[in-house]
PDB file of C-alpha atoms in Angstrom:
ATOM      1  CA  MET A   1     119.447  95.772  98.796  1.00  0.00           C
ATOM      2  CA  LEU A   2     116.870  97.934 100.563  1.00  0.00           C
ATOM      3  CA  LYS A   3     119.088 101.009 100.439  1.00  0.00           C
ATOM      4  CA  GLU A   4     119.496 100.539  96.691  1.00  0.00           C
ATOM      5  CA  ILE A   5     115.730 100.337  96.193  1.00  0.00           C
ATOM      6  CA  LEU A   6     115.153 103.416  98.335  1.00  0.00           C
ATOM      7  CA  SER A   7     117.710 105.376  96.333  1.00  0.00           C
ATOM      8  CA  GLU A   8     115.375 105.060  93.337  1.00  0.00           C
ATOM      9  CA  LYS A   9     112.349 106.509  95.139  1.00  0.00           C
ATOM     10  CA  LYS A  10     111.436 110.198  95.157  1.00  0.00           C
ATOM     11  CA  LEU A  11     108.791 110.398  97.898  1.00  0.00           C
ATOM     12  CA  PHE A  12     109.230 108.853 101.356  1.00  0.00           C
ATOM     13  CA  ILE A  13     105.875 108.437 103.143  1.00  0.00           C
ATOM     14  CA  PHE A  14     105.869 107.783 106.884  1.00  0.00           C
ATOM     15  CA  ASP A  15     103.182 106.682 109.240  1.00  0.00           C
ATOM     16  CA  ILE A  16     103.884 108.207 112.659  1.00  0.00           C
ATOM     17  CA  ASP A  17     102.509 105.980 115.425  1.00  0.00           C
ATOM     18  CA  GLY A  18     104.555 102.822 115.765  1.00  0.00           C
ATOM     19  CA  THR A  19     106.795 103.853 112.880  1.00  0.00           C
ATOM     20  CA  ILE A  20     108.707 107.106 113.351  1.00  0.00           C
ATOM     21  CA  THR A  21     108.075 106.848 117.090  1.00  0.00           C
ATOM     22  CA  ASP A  22     107.346 103.774 119.213  1.00  0.00           C
ATOM     23  CA  THR A  23     104.037 105.095 120.499  1.00  0.00           C
ATOM     24  CA  GLU A  24     101.883 101.970 120.322  1.00  0.00           C
ATOM     25  CA  PRO A  25     102.821 100.788 123.856  1.00  0.00           C
ATOM     26  CA  LEU A  26     101.980 104.296 125.099  1.00  0.00           C
ATOM     27  CA  HIS A  27      98.603 104.188 123.371  1.00  0.00           C
ATOM     28  CA  ARG A  28      97.875 100.876 125.082  1.00  0.00           C
ATOM     29  CA  GLN A  29      98.778 102.395 128.447  1.00  0.00           C
ATOM     30  CA  SER A  30      96.597 105.434 127.750  1.00  0.00           C
ATOM     31  CA  TYR A  31      93.595 103.181 127.066  1.00  0.00           C
ATOM     32  CA  ASP A  32      94.351 101.309 130.267  1.00  0.00           C
ATOM     33  CA  ARG A  33      94.481 104.504 132.356  1.00  0.00           C
ATOM     34  CA  THR A  34      91.330 105.857 130.719  1.00  0.00           C
ATOM     35  CA  LEU A  35      89.352 102.686 131.320  1.00  0.00           C
ATOM     36  CA  ARG A  36      90.468 102.641 134.945  1.00  0.00           C
ATOM     37  CA  THR A  37      89.291 106.244 135.291  1.00  0.00           C
ATOM     38  CA  LEU A  38      85.978 106.166 133.416  1.00  0.00           C
ATOM     39  CA  CYS A  39      84.999 102.489 133.615  1.00  0.00           C
ATOM     40  CA  PRO A  40      85.974 101.157 137.067  1.00  0.00           C
ATOM     41  CA  GLY A  41      87.104  97.564 137.017  1.00  0.00           C
ATOM     42  CA  GLN A  42      88.123  97.719 133.343  1.00  0.00           C
ATOM     43  CA  THR A  43      91.747  97.522 132.169  1.00  0.00           C
ATOM     44  CA  MET A  44      93.603  97.132 128.855  1.00  0.00           C
ATOM     45  CA  GLU A  45      96.344  94.519 128.840  1.00  0.00           C
ATOM     46  CA  HIS A  46      99.087  94.093 126.245  1.00  0.00           C
ATOM     47  CA  GLU A  47      97.790  90.882 124.630  1.00  0.00           C
ATOM     48  CA  GLU A  48      94.212  92.158 124.327  1.00  0.00           C
ATOM     49  CA  PHE A  49      95.326  95.417 122.738  1.00  0.00           C
ATOM     50  CA  LEU A  50      97.541  93.517 120.305  1.00  0.00           C
ATOM     51  CA  LYS A  51      94.804  91.060 119.360  1.00  0.00           C
ATOM     52  CA  ASN A  52      91.808  93.375 119.043  1.00  0.00           C
ATOM     53  CA  TYR A  53      92.780  97.015 118.617  1.00  0.00           C
ATOM     54  CA  VAL A  54      96.237  97.737 117.164  1.00  0.00           C
ATOM     55  CA  GLY A  55      96.018  99.520 113.815  1.00  0.00           C
ATOM     56  CA  SER A  56      92.308 100.376 114.096  1.00  0.00           C
ATOM     57  CA  SER A  57      90.854 103.869 114.120  1.00  0.00           C
ATOM     58  CA  GLU A  58      89.629 105.457 117.336  1.00  0.00           C
ATOM     59  CA  THR A  59      86.001 105.010 116.252  1.00  0.00           C
ATOM     60  CA  VAL A  60      86.455 101.311 115.477  1.00  0.00           C
ATOM     61  CA  ILE A  61      88.269 100.723 118.772  1.00  0.00           C
ATOM     62  CA  TYR A  62      85.456 102.322 120.792  1.00  0.00           C
ATOM     63  CA  LYS A  63      82.784 100.284 119.016  1.00  0.00           C
ATOM     64  CA  ARG A  64      84.750  97.071 119.455  1.00  0.00           C
ATOM     65  CA  MET A  65      85.466  97.735 123.142  1.00  0.00           C
ATOM     66  CA  LYS A  66      81.797  98.317 123.850  1.00  0.00           C
ATOM     67  CA  GLU A  67      80.807  95.121 122.048  1.00  0.00           C
ATOM     68  CA  LEU A  68      83.512  92.905 123.527  1.00  0.00           C
ATOM     69  CA  ARG A  69      83.234  94.239 127.067  1.00  0.00           C
ATOM     70  CA  GLY A  70      79.525  94.969 127.307  1.00  0.00           C
ATOM     71  CA  ILE A  71      80.157  98.531 128.504  1.00  0.00           C
ATOM     72  CA  ASP A  72      79.102 101.977 127.344  1.00  0.00           C
ATOM     73  CA  PHE A  73      80.718 105.412 127.532  1.00  0.00           C
ATOM     74  CA  ASP A  74      80.554 108.818 125.884  1.00  0.00           C
ATOM     75  CA  ASP A  75      82.963 108.725 122.930  1.00  0.00           C
ATOM     76  CA  GLU A  76      84.061 112.367 123.121  1.00  0.00           C
ATOM     77  CA  LEU A  77      84.672 112.230 126.868  1.00  0.00           C
ATOM     78  CA  PHE A  78      86.605 108.994 126.427  1.00  0.00           C
ATOM     79  CA  PHE A  79      88.694 110.482 123.611  1.00  0.00           C
ATOM     80  CA  LYS A  80      89.466 113.665 125.551  1.00  0.00           C
ATOM     81  CA  THR A  81      90.461 111.678 128.644  1.00  0.00           C
ATOM     82  CA  ARG A  82      92.537 109.206 126.651  1.00  0.00           C
ATOM     83  CA  ILE A  83      94.517 111.927 124.915  1.00  0.00           C
ATOM     84  CA  GLU A  84      95.245 113.641 128.217  1.00  0.00           C
ATOM     85  CA  LYS A  85      96.426 110.304 129.628  1.00  0.00           C
ATOM     86  CA  LEU A  86      98.514 109.717 126.503  1.00  0.00           C
ATOM     87  CA  PHE A  87     100.411 112.977 126.810  1.00  0.00           C
ATOM     88  CA  GLU A  88     100.747 112.441 130.536  1.00  0.00           C
ATOM     89  CA  ILE A  89     102.597 109.215 129.669  1.00  0.00           C
ATOM     90  CA  VAL A  90     104.626 110.901 126.903  1.00  0.00           C
ATOM     91  CA  ARG A  91     105.812 113.506 129.402  1.00  0.00           C
ATOM     92  CA  GLU A  92     106.693 110.780 131.897  1.00  0.00           C
ATOM     93  CA  LYS A  93     108.601 108.542 129.496  1.00  0.00           C
ATOM     94  CA  GLY A  94     109.747 110.838 126.673  1.00  0.00           C
ATOM     95  CA  LEU A  95     109.610 109.946 123.009  1.00  0.00           C
ATOM     96  CA  GLU A  96     112.393 109.726 120.431  1.00  0.00           C
ATOM     97  CA  THR A  97     112.443 109.244 116.681  1.00  0.00           C
ATOM     98  CA  ALA A  98     113.396 105.776 115.459  1.00  0.00           C
ATOM     99  CA  PRO A  99     117.037 105.021 114.515  1.00  0.00           C
ATOM    100  CA  PHE A 100     116.103 103.957 110.972  1.00  0.00           C
ATOM    101  CA  TYR A 101     114.358 107.299 110.412  1.00  0.00           C
ATOM    102  CA  LYS A 102     117.412 109.293 111.478  1.00  0.00           C
ATOM    103  CA  GLN A 103     119.497 107.083 109.207  1.00  0.00           C
ATOM    104  CA  LEU A 104     117.225 107.800 106.237  1.00  0.00           C
ATOM    105  CA  GLU A 105     117.582 111.524 106.864  1.00  0.00           C
ATOM    106  CA  ARG A 106     121.350 111.140 106.624  1.00  0.00           C
ATOM    107  CA  LEU A 107     121.309 108.862 103.580  1.00  0.00           C
ATOM    108  CA  PHE A 108     118.685 110.714 101.546  1.00  0.00           C
ATOM    109  CA  PRO A 109     118.898 114.428 102.401  1.00  0.00           C
ATOM    110  CA  HIS A 110     117.371 115.524  99.095  1.00  0.00           C
ATOM    111  CA  ARG A 111     114.306 113.263  99.048  1.00  0.00           C
ATOM    112  CA  LYS A 112     110.911 114.590 100.033  1.00  0.00           C
ATOM    113  CA  PHE A 113     109.640 113.242 103.366  1.00  0.00           C
ATOM    114  CA  ILE A 114     105.942 113.442 104.305  1.00  0.00           C
ATOM    115  CA  ALA A 115     103.797 112.013 107.103  1.00  0.00           C
ATOM    116  CA  LEU A 116     100.525 110.221 106.354  1.00  0.00           C
ATOM    117  CA  THR A 117      98.744 109.563 109.621  1.00  0.00           C
ATOM    118  CA  SER A 118      95.396 108.481 111.006  1.00  0.00           C
ATOM    119  CA  GLN A 119      95.871 110.719 114.040  1.00  0.00           C
ATOM    120  CA  ARG A 120      93.462 113.606 114.397  1.00  0.00           C
ATOM    121  CA  THR A 121      95.077 116.915 113.495  1.00  0.00           C
ATOM    122  CA  SER A 122      94.629 118.256 117.038  1.00  0.00           C
ATOM    123  CA  VAL A 123      96.547 115.284 118.468  1.00  0.00           C
ATOM    124  CA  LEU A 124      99.189 115.444 115.747  1.00  0.00           C
ATOM    125  CA  ASP A 125      99.821 119.105 116.538  1.00  0.00           C
ATOM    126  CA  ARG A 126     100.524 118.229 120.168  1.00  0.00           C
ATOM    127  CA  PHE A 127     102.939 115.490 119.147  1.00  0.00           C
ATOM    128  CA  ARG A 128     104.742 117.923 116.863  1.00  0.00           C
ATOM    129  CA  GLU A 129     105.417 120.180 119.862  1.00  0.00           C
ATOM    130  CA  LEU A 130     107.111 117.324 121.726  1.00  0.00           C
ATOM    131  CA  VAL A 131     108.771 115.157 119.068  1.00  0.00           C
ATOM    132  CA  ASP A 132     111.498 115.879 116.554  1.00  0.00           C
ATOM    133  CA  TYR A 133     110.132 114.759 113.180  1.00  0.00           C
ATOM    134  CA  GLY A 134     113.188 115.990 111.333  1.00  0.00           C
ATOM    135  CA  LYS A 135     112.890 116.747 107.652  1.00  0.00           C
ATOM    136  CA  ILE A 136     109.219 115.899 107.159  1.00  0.00           C
ATOM    137  CA  GLU A 137     107.908 118.692 104.946  1.00  0.00           C
ATOM    138  CA  GLU A 138     104.197 117.931 105.094  1.00  0.00           C
ATOM    139  CA  PHE A 139     101.853 116.312 107.616  1.00  0.00           C
ATOM    140  CA  ILE A 140      98.671 114.791 106.196  1.00  0.00           C
ATOM    141  CA  SER A 141      95.982 113.603 108.604  1.00  0.00           C
ATOM    142  CA  VAL A 142      93.289 111.445 107.013  1.00  0.00           C
ATOM    143  CA  ALA A 143      91.327 111.340 110.284  1.00  0.00           C
ATOM    144  CA  ASP A 144      89.579 114.610 109.453  1.00  0.00           C
ATOM    145  CA  LYS A 145      89.136 113.925 105.727  1.00  0.00           C
ATOM    146  CA  PRO A 146      86.540 111.981 103.683  1.00  0.00           C
ATOM    147  CA  TYR A 147      89.201 109.554 102.487  1.00  0.00           C
ATOM    148  CA  GLY A 148      91.688 107.210 104.095  1.00  0.00           C
ATOM    149  CA  LYS A 149      95.192 105.907 103.520  1.00  0.00           C
ATOM    150  CA  LYS A 150      94.032 103.269 101.056  1.00  0.00           C
ATOM    151  CA  GLU A 151      92.488 105.925  98.816  1.00  0.00           C
ATOM    152  CA  VAL A 152      95.702 107.949  98.932  1.00  0.00           C
ATOM    153  CA  LEU A 153      97.785 104.926  97.991  1.00  0.00           C
ATOM    154  CA  ALA A 154      95.405 104.055  95.156  1.00  0.00           C
ATOM    155  CA  ASP A 155      95.950 107.468  93.531  1.00  0.00           C
ATOM    156  CA  THR A 156      99.216 108.985  94.723  1.00  0.00           C
ATOM    157  CA  VAL A 157      99.335 111.379  91.772  1.00  0.00           C
ATOM    158  CA  LYS A 158      96.036 112.959  92.813  1.00  0.00           C
ATOM    159  CA  TYR A 159      96.773 113.156  96.533  1.00  0.00           C
ATOM    160  CA  LEU A 160     100.569 113.410  96.708  1.00  0.00           C
ATOM    161  CA  GLY A 161     101.752 114.538  93.278  1.00  0.00           C
ATOM    162  CA  TYR A 162     103.989 111.494  92.649  1.00  0.00           C
ATOM    163  CA  LYS A 163     103.543 108.294  90.643  1.00  0.00           C
ATOM    164  CA  GLN A 164     103.082 105.157  92.719  1.00  0.00           C
ATOM    165  CA  GLU A 165     106.362 103.674  91.477  1.00  0.00           C
ATOM    166  CA  GLU A 166     108.166 106.763  92.811  1.00  0.00           C
ATOM    167  CA  CYS A 167     106.857 106.280  96.354  1.00  0.00           C
ATOM    168  CA  VAL A 168     107.840 104.223  99.363  1.00  0.00           C
ATOM    169  CA  ILE A 169     105.780 103.969 102.548  1.00  0.00           C
ATOM    170  CA  PHE A 170     107.024 103.075 106.034  1.00  0.00           C
ATOM    171  CA  GLU A 171     104.104 101.678 108.022  1.00  0.00           C
ATOM    172  CA  ASP A 172     103.436  99.341 110.960  1.00  0.00           C
ATOM    173  CA  TYR A 173      99.928  98.185 110.008  1.00  0.00           C
ATOM    174  CA  SER A 174      99.569  95.137 107.749  1.00  0.00           C
ATOM    175  CA  LYS A 175      96.399  96.221 105.921  1.00  0.00           C
ATOM    176  CA  THR A 176      97.935  99.524 104.865  1.00  0.00           C
ATOM    177  CA  LEU A 177     101.124  97.776 103.779  1.00  0.00           C
ATOM    178  CA  ARG A 178      99.166  95.305 101.670  1.00  0.00           C
ATOM    179  CA  ALA A 179      97.186  98.153 100.105  1.00  0.00           C
ATOM    180  CA  ALA A 180     100.473  99.813  99.201  1.00  0.00           C
ATOM    181  CA  MET A 181     101.794  96.670  97.510  1.00  0.00           C
ATOM    182  CA  GLU A 182      98.550  96.241  95.587  1.00  0.00           C
ATOM    183  CA  ASN A 183      99.026  99.751  94.227  1.00  0.00           C
ATOM    184  CA  ARG A 184     102.741  99.405  93.382  1.00  0.00           C
ATOM    185  CA  VAL A 185     103.892 101.627  96.248  1.00  0.00           C
ATOM    186  CA  TYR A 186     106.975 100.023  97.789  1.00  0.00           C
ATOM    187  CA  ALA A 187     105.973  98.908 101.294  1.00  0.00           C
ATOM    188  CA  VAL A 188     108.410  98.791 104.202  1.00  0.00           C
ATOM    189  CA  GLY A 189     106.927  97.217 107.309  1.00  0.00           C
ATOM    190  CA  VAL A 190     108.135  98.523 110.663  1.00  0.00           C
ATOM    191  CA  ARG A 191     108.079  95.863 113.374  1.00  0.00           C
ATOM    192  CA  HIS A 192     107.615  96.696 117.065  1.00  0.00           C
ATOM    193  CA  THR A 193     106.363  95.019 120.252  1.00  0.00           C
ATOM    194  CA  LEU A 194     102.675  95.506 119.453  1.00  0.00           C
ATOM    195  CA  ASN A 195     102.446  94.197 115.925  1.00  0.00           C
ATOM    196  CA  ALA A 196     103.158  90.855 114.316  1.00  0.00           C
ATOM    197  CA  LEU A 197     104.273  91.719 110.792  1.00  0.00           C
ATOM    198  CA  THR A 198     105.737  89.017 108.552  1.00  0.00           C
ATOM    199  CA  ASP A 199     107.553  89.084 105.231  1.00  0.00           C
ATOM    200  CA  ASP A 200     104.226  88.399 103.505  1.00  0.00           C
ATOM    201  CA  ASP A 201     102.820  91.718 104.724  1.00  0.00           C
ATOM    202  CA  CYS A 202     105.319  93.951 102.951  1.00  0.00           C
ATOM    203  CA  ASP A 203     108.129  94.253 100.423  1.00  0.00           C
ATOM    204  CA  ALA A 204     110.742  94.713 103.156  1.00  0.00           C
ATOM    205  CA  LEU A 205     110.688  94.373 106.941  1.00  0.00           C
ATOM    206  CA  ILE A 206     112.677  96.427 109.468  1.00  0.00           C
ATOM    207  CA  ASP A 207     112.714  96.931 113.249  1.00  0.00           C
ATOM    208  CA  ILE A 208     111.731 100.227 114.843  1.00  0.00           C
ATOM    209  CA  ASP A 209     114.667 100.184 117.267  1.00  0.00           C
ATOM    210  CA  LYS A 210     117.385  99.483 114.691  1.00  0.00           C
ATOM    211  CA  GLU A 211     118.934 100.981 111.589  1.00  0.00           C
ATOM    212  CA  ILE A 212     118.258  99.464 108.186  1.00  0.00           C
TER     213      ILE A 212
END
């Protein structure tokens, strides 16, 4: 069923973190290592990260951490340290593209693949040096732009050059998936260990460690 629906789409849009690659656990670990380094006595456990921070932007996470924990830190120093810790972990553990993504490359070799990410361009560039993103033709970072994913999904012709009905998005964050459905972009939710997606969040639900 899903393969048949995908065969009708012209543009495949992929989030990167927690979708093409299972990076969310690594992000949690990078926050943990950074807190231990810059804020002694502070840690970031799995359940807390899942409950309060998964899917949020860096800015929102920092604000929320300060409020919930009653701590303060310099945002730029924290970001710089966290990214160094993140790539330290990536080098330790390695990072592979998800099985479903490799399958889509095989099944749909003539479709256009793009990445739509909330990662800062500087961080994305470092990931691109270490990870095989296959046939993605274009990487779009909304972190450095005056608009976000929801705006892109609301006007795909303006931002992506395709009608909404021609697009499918693979995403691990429920709010983005719901925004896609509201705008008639077919939404495929990607489930992993740090999200809790349900069938209500998307048009179709798949697992990051399996094929479709």
